[in-house]
Amino acid sequence: MQSVISVDLGSQSYQITIASDGLSQLGSLMTSLHLGKKVLLVSNPSIFKHYGQNAIVSLQGAGFEVTQCILPAGEQYKTATSLQRIYNAALEQRLERSSTMVALGGGVIGDMTGFAAATWLRGINVIQVPTSLLAMVDASIGGKTGINHPLGKNLIGAFHQPRLVLINPEVLKTLPAREFRAGMAEVIKYGVIWDAELFHQLEASKRLDQMRYVKPELLEEILKRSCQAKADVVSKDEKESNLRAILNYGHTIGHAVESLTGYRVVNHGEAVGIGMVAAGEIALELGMWDQKSNTRQLELIKKAGLPTQLPTALDIEAIIDTLQTDKKVQSGKVRFVLPTEIGVVTITDQVDGDVIRKVLAKMF
Ligand code: GLY
């Protein structure tokens, strides 16, 4: 299997290569980009154990000088301290403007490495080699990079497009099932916001909750169609002036749930699943879409093994308060992405607090 999808951004355009022997192509694909010889590979211990050597062999085989920076795994380490460790490694290796950081890992490694590359020497090359489904279909594409502030997720960051995204679906075999389901939430998101055909294909699959139950042909479609959806949206609106905000579908309530549960009880994908259920219910309440579409979305989220209810410990007023601190708030108004039919969404800041309260109260 080999597919190439273009992200068209003028002089910052790049390709997403999906290939089952992806890691062995890393060095040659980078050679064709005419990058400097020095490469800093950033990863976490378990991903590095599985795939680090393959990546290094491919890079060295193509003549790159590689050193590595291995950071602890987990959202709680997406911090200024980890960032400092990447900078220290960059300094030690004397990275230059033409040098490259390669992010080999999930969304946390990708976001931090992207931000380090955006800021080191005012910007060097970054290559994304995502190893989780969520990072493959979302985080690695589109140039959003950053770290968390103790008071909020992704509050510190920059737009910095990668030079290449290299996806090897084979690495999903070692991804824990819960992480696979988290990525599936973002895949379902693309079906609802952009690609009704992807939604149909997901509906036609008996199970979606574990990689081993998903047919290889469907997995290929999932990766290609999700990456294409993200590439289409980002190409039209790189800096989120308007259209790109639709990628935040399910993230408004989702981020509040994640933040109020300390990023420990539910992971990002699970929170997006809950957020999509809430957005669907709000759209239904406002008469923006019909019961049938809402039920189809709910069934798909359940089939992916994702939670569809709020954690019992959460307080509705605390969720409403947290919505106000979200990055998506504009002039004090919370912006929601709401579905109108499968494959189409709209953005609105006209959702009354009482409608949100009513929907949330039904979700315990
Ligand atoms: N994950 C949302 C975006 O990249 O815009």
mmCIF file of C-alpha atoms in Angstrom, residues 137-312:
data_model
loop_
_atom_site.group_PDB
_atom_site.id
_atom_site.type_symbol
_atom_site.label_atom_id
_atom_site.label_comp_id
_atom_site.label_asym_id
_atom_site.label_seq_id
_atom_site.Cartn_x
_atom_site.Cartn_y
_atom_site.Cartn_z
ATOM 1 C CA VAL A 137 -5.321 11.472 10.989
ATOM 2 C CA ASP A 138 -5.172 14.745 12.894
ATOM 3 C CA ALA A 139 -2.286 16.042 15.012
ATOM 4 C CA SER A 140 0.563 15.426 12.542
ATOM 5 C CA ILE A 141 -1.141 17.344 9.705
ATOM 6 C CA GLY A 142 -1.757 21.072 9.522
ATOM 7 C CA GLY A 143 1.068 22.621 11.509
ATOM 8 C CA LYS A 144 -0.548 23.215 14.887
ATOM 9 C CA THR A 145 2.235 22.749 17.437
ATOM 10 C CA GLY A 146 2.500 23.523 21.117
ATOM 11 C CA ILE A 147 2.704 22.585 24.777
ATOM 12 C CA ASN A 148 0.242 22.815 27.658
ATOM 13 C CA HIS A 149 0.178 25.549 30.290
ATOM 14 C CA PRO A 150 -0.595 24.243 33.813
ATOM 15 C CA LEU A 151 -3.964 26.028 33.476
ATOM 16 C CA GLY A 152 -4.914 24.949 29.968
ATOM 17 C CA LYS A 153 -4.245 22.591 27.092
ATOM 18 C CA ASN A 154 -2.212 23.804 24.082
ATOM 19 C CA LEU A 155 -2.217 27.404 25.317
ATOM 20 C CA ILE A 156 1.386 27.947 24.170
ATOM 21 C CA GLY A 157 2.088 27.186 20.534
ATOM 22 C CA ALA A 158 2.757 28.182 16.956
ATOM 23 C CA PHE A 159 1.753 27.247 13.437
ATOM 24 C CA HIS A 160 4.711 25.434 11.882
ATOM 25 C CA GLN A 161 4.073 23.134 8.928
ATOM 26 C CA PRO A 162 6.049 19.892 8.650
ATOM 27 C CA ARG A 163 8.142 19.217 5.528
ATOM 28 C CA LEU A 164 6.678 15.716 5.306
ATOM 29 C CA VAL A 165 4.222 13.464 7.137
ATOM 30 C CA LEU A 166 5.075 9.768 6.915
ATOM 31 C CA ILE A 167 2.417 7.287 8.014
ATOM 32 C CA ASN A 168 3.126 3.591 8.403
ATOM 33 C CA PRO A 169 -0.190 1.839 9.215
ATOM 34 C CA GLU A 170 1.725 -1.252 10.385
ATOM 35 C CA VAL A 171 2.781 0.527 13.590
ATOM 36 C CA LEU A 172 -0.870 0.614 14.707
ATOM 37 C CA LYS A 173 -0.472 -3.082 15.548
ATOM 38 C CA THR A 174 1.335 -2.109 18.753
ATOM 39 C CA LEU A 175 -1.098 0.700 19.636
ATOM 40 C CA PRO A 176 -3.161 -0.041 22.785
ATOM 41 C CA ALA A 177 -6.871 -0.610 21.954
ATOM 42 C CA ARG A 178 -7.946 2.421 24.012
ATOM 43 C CA GLU A 179 -5.662 4.645 21.924
ATOM 44 C CA PHE A 180 -7.046 3.142 18.719
ATOM 45 C CA ARG A 181 -10.576 4.054 19.840
ATOM 46 C CA ALA A 182 -9.420 7.584 20.681
ATOM 47 C CA GLY A 183 -8.186 8.006 17.100
ATOM 48 C CA MET A 184 -11.461 6.577 15.801
ATOM 49 C CA ALA A 185 -13.257 9.546 17.418
ATOM 50 C CA GLU A 186 -11.385 11.925 15.097
ATOM 51 C CA VAL A 187 -12.109 9.634 12.129
ATOM 52 C CA ILE A 188 -15.851 9.734 12.899
ATOM 53 C CA LYS A 189 -15.483 13.519 13.188
ATOM 54 C CA TYR A 190 -14.310 13.728 9.556
ATOM 55 C CA GLY A 191 -17.327 11.640 8.509
ATOM 56 C CA VAL A 192 -19.714 14.060 10.201
ATOM 57 C CA ILE A 193 -18.053 17.346 9.228
ATOM 58 C CA TRP A 194 -16.782 16.636 5.702
ATOM 59 C CA ASP A 195 -16.993 13.171 4.189
ATOM 60 C CA ALA A 196 -20.401 11.446 4.233
ATOM 61 C CA GLU A 197 -18.960 8.535 2.210
ATOM 62 C CA LEU A 198 -16.418 7.867 4.997
ATOM 63 C CA PHE A 199 -19.319 7.900 7.474
ATOM 64 C CA HIS A 200 -21.189 5.283 5.355
ATOM 65 C CA GLN A 201 -18.103 3.085 5.163
ATOM 66 C CA LEU A 202 -17.692 3.215 8.953
ATOM 67 C CA GLU A 203 -21.364 2.365 9.418
ATOM 68 C CA ALA A 204 -20.954 -0.674 7.158
ATOM 69 C CA SER A 205 -18.206 -2.164 9.375
ATOM 70 C CA LYS A 206 -19.368 -4.626 12.029
ATOM 71 C CA ARG A 207 -16.877 -3.405 14.627
ATOM 72 C CA LEU A 208 -14.642 -0.367 14.978
ATOM 73 C CA ASP A 209 -13.446 -0.715 18.556
ATOM 74 C CA GLN A 210 -10.212 -2.604 17.902
ATOM 75 C CA MET A 211 -7.777 -2.535 15.026
ATOM 76 C CA ARG A 212 -7.954 -6.327 14.556
ATOM 77 C CA TYR A 213 -11.675 -6.135 13.710
ATOM 78 C CA VAL A 214 -11.201 -3.464 11.045
ATOM 79 C CA LYS A 215 -10.575 -4.892 7.560
ATOM 80 C CA PRO A 216 -7.272 -3.735 6.011
ATOM 81 C CA GLU A 217 -9.152 -2.177 3.055
ATOM 82 C CA LEU A 218 -11.296 -0.152 5.470
ATOM 83 C CA LEU A 219 -8.237 0.929 7.476
ATOM 84 C CA GLU A 220 -6.662 2.136 4.240
ATOM 85 C CA GLU A 221 -9.833 4.105 3.404
ATOM 86 C CA ILE A 222 -9.959 5.520 6.945
ATOM 87 C CA LEU A 223 -6.385 6.808 6.702
ATOM 88 C CA LYS A 224 -6.664 8.140 3.152
ATOM 89 C CA ARG A 225 -10.050 9.837 3.562
ATOM 90 C CA SER A 226 -9.261 11.323 6.986
ATOM 91 C CA CYS A 227 -5.895 12.698 5.838
ATOM 92 C CA GLN A 228 -7.516 14.049 2.658
ATOM 93 C CA ALA A 229 -10.254 15.763 4.706
ATOM 94 C CA LYS A 230 -7.696 17.390 6.981
ATOM 95 C CA ALA A 231 -5.501 18.388 4.014
ATOM 96 C CA ASP A 232 -8.503 19.924 2.182
ATOM 97 C CA VAL A 233 -9.566 21.999 5.182
ATOM 98 C CA VAL A 234 -6.063 23.157 6.141
ATOM 99 C CA SER A 235 -5.226 24.048 2.520
ATOM 100 C CA LYS A 236 -8.252 26.341 2.433
ATOM 101 C CA ASP A 237 -7.681 27.986 5.824
ATOM 102 C CA GLU A 238 -4.253 27.371 7.364
ATOM 103 C CA LYS A 239 -4.512 29.782 10.304
ATOM 104 C CA GLU A 240 -8.109 29.002 11.342
ATOM 105 C CA SER A 241 -9.678 32.282 10.213
ATOM 106 C CA ASN A 242 -12.941 30.488 9.446
ATOM 107 C CA LEU A 243 -13.284 27.036 7.827
ATOM 108 C CA ARG A 244 -10.565 25.287 9.880
ATOM 109 C CA ALA A 245 -12.676 25.835 12.999
ATOM 110 C CA ILE A 246 -14.915 22.966 11.809
ATOM 111 C CA LEU A 247 -12.093 20.616 12.809
ATOM 112 C CA ASN A 248 -12.989 21.558 16.382
ATOM 113 C CA TYR A 249 -16.265 19.633 16.083
ATOM 114 C CA GLY A 250 -16.853 17.866 19.404
ATOM 115 C CA HIS A 251 -13.928 19.729 20.968
ATOM 116 C CA THR A 252 -15.871 22.531 22.711
ATOM 117 C CA ILE A 253 -17.572 20.376 25.343
ATOM 118 C CA GLY A 254 -14.787 17.819 24.839
ATOM 119 C CA HIS A 255 -12.003 20.153 26.014
ATOM 120 C CA ALA A 256 -14.059 21.170 29.065
ATOM 121 C CA VAL A 257 -14.530 17.507 30.021
ATOM 122 C CA GLU A 258 -10.828 16.774 29.534
ATOM 123 C CA SER A 259 -9.735 19.780 31.522
ATOM 124 C CA LEU A 260 -12.213 19.274 34.412
ATOM 125 C CA THR A 261 -11.148 15.651 34.803
ATOM 126 C CA GLY A 262 -7.462 16.637 34.908
ATOM 127 C CA TYR A 263 -6.660 14.920 31.553
ATOM 128 C CA ARG A 264 -6.614 11.594 33.423
ATOM 129 C CA VAL A 265 -10.138 10.116 33.497
ATOM 130 C CA VAL A 266 -10.940 10.446 29.799
ATOM 131 C CA ASN A 267 -8.389 10.780 27.020
ATOM 132 C CA HIS A 268 -8.657 13.323 24.182
ATOM 133 C CA GLY A 269 -10.506 11.054 21.740
ATOM 134 C CA GLU A 270 -12.969 9.916 24.399
ATOM 135 C CA ALA A 271 -13.656 13.550 25.275
ATOM 136 C CA VAL A 272 -14.222 14.335 21.564
ATOM 137 C CA GLY A 273 -16.672 11.409 21.386
ATOM 138 C CA ILE A 274 -18.637 12.848 24.332
ATOM 139 C CA GLY A 275 -18.379 16.323 22.774
ATOM 140 C CA MET A 276 -19.774 15.084 19.439
ATOM 141 C CA VAL A 277 -22.724 13.475 21.222
ATOM 142 C CA ALA A 278 -23.363 16.802 23.011
ATOM 143 C CA ALA A 279 -23.055 18.789 19.757
ATOM 144 C CA GLY A 280 -25.489 16.403 18.046
ATOM 145 C CA GLU A 281 -27.981 16.790 20.890
ATOM 146 C CA ILE A 282 -27.654 20.600 20.818
ATOM 147 C CA ALA A 283 -28.253 20.591 17.035
ATOM 148 C CA LEU A 284 -31.312 18.391 17.570
ATOM 149 C CA GLU A 285 -32.603 20.675 20.322
ATOM 150 C CA LEU A 286 -32.193 23.689 17.998
ATOM 151 C CA GLY A 287 -33.917 21.890 15.111
ATOM 152 C CA MET A 288 -30.745 22.048 12.997
ATOM 153 C CA TRP A 289 -30.669 18.341 12.163
ATOM 154 C CA ASP A 290 -32.996 15.391 12.508
ATOM 155 C CA GLN A 291 -33.361 12.596 15.018
ATOM 156 C CA LYS A 292 -32.294 9.967 12.465
ATOM 157 C CA SER A 293 -28.916 11.629 11.794
ATOM 158 C CA ASN A 294 -28.388 12.139 15.521
ATOM 159 C CA THR A 295 -29.045 8.457 16.229
ATOM 160 C CA ARG A 296 -26.722 7.378 13.391
ATOM 161 C CA GLN A 297 -23.917 9.469 14.879
ATOM 162 C CA LEU A 298 -24.585 8.124 18.384
ATOM 163 C CA GLU A 299 -24.554 4.515 17.159
ATOM 164 C CA LEU A 300 -21.270 5.012 15.332
ATOM 165 C CA ILE A 301 -19.610 6.541 18.396
ATOM 166 C CA LYS A 302 -20.855 3.582 20.481
ATOM 167 C CA LYS A 303 -19.619 1.101 17.863
ATOM 168 C CA ALA A 304 -16.154 2.611 18.183
ATOM 169 C CA GLY A 305 -16.314 1.719 21.900
ATOM 170 C CA LEU A 306 -16.227 5.371 22.935
ATOM 171 C CA PRO A 307 -18.090 6.787 25.939
ATOM 172 C CA THR A 308 -21.262 8.723 25.109
ATOM 173 C CA GLN A 309 -22.069 10.016 28.588
ATOM 174 C CA LEU A 310 -20.449 12.550 30.894
ATOM 175 C CA PRO A 311 -18.345 11.316 33.828
ATOM 176 C CA THR A 312 -20.706 11.361 36.842
#
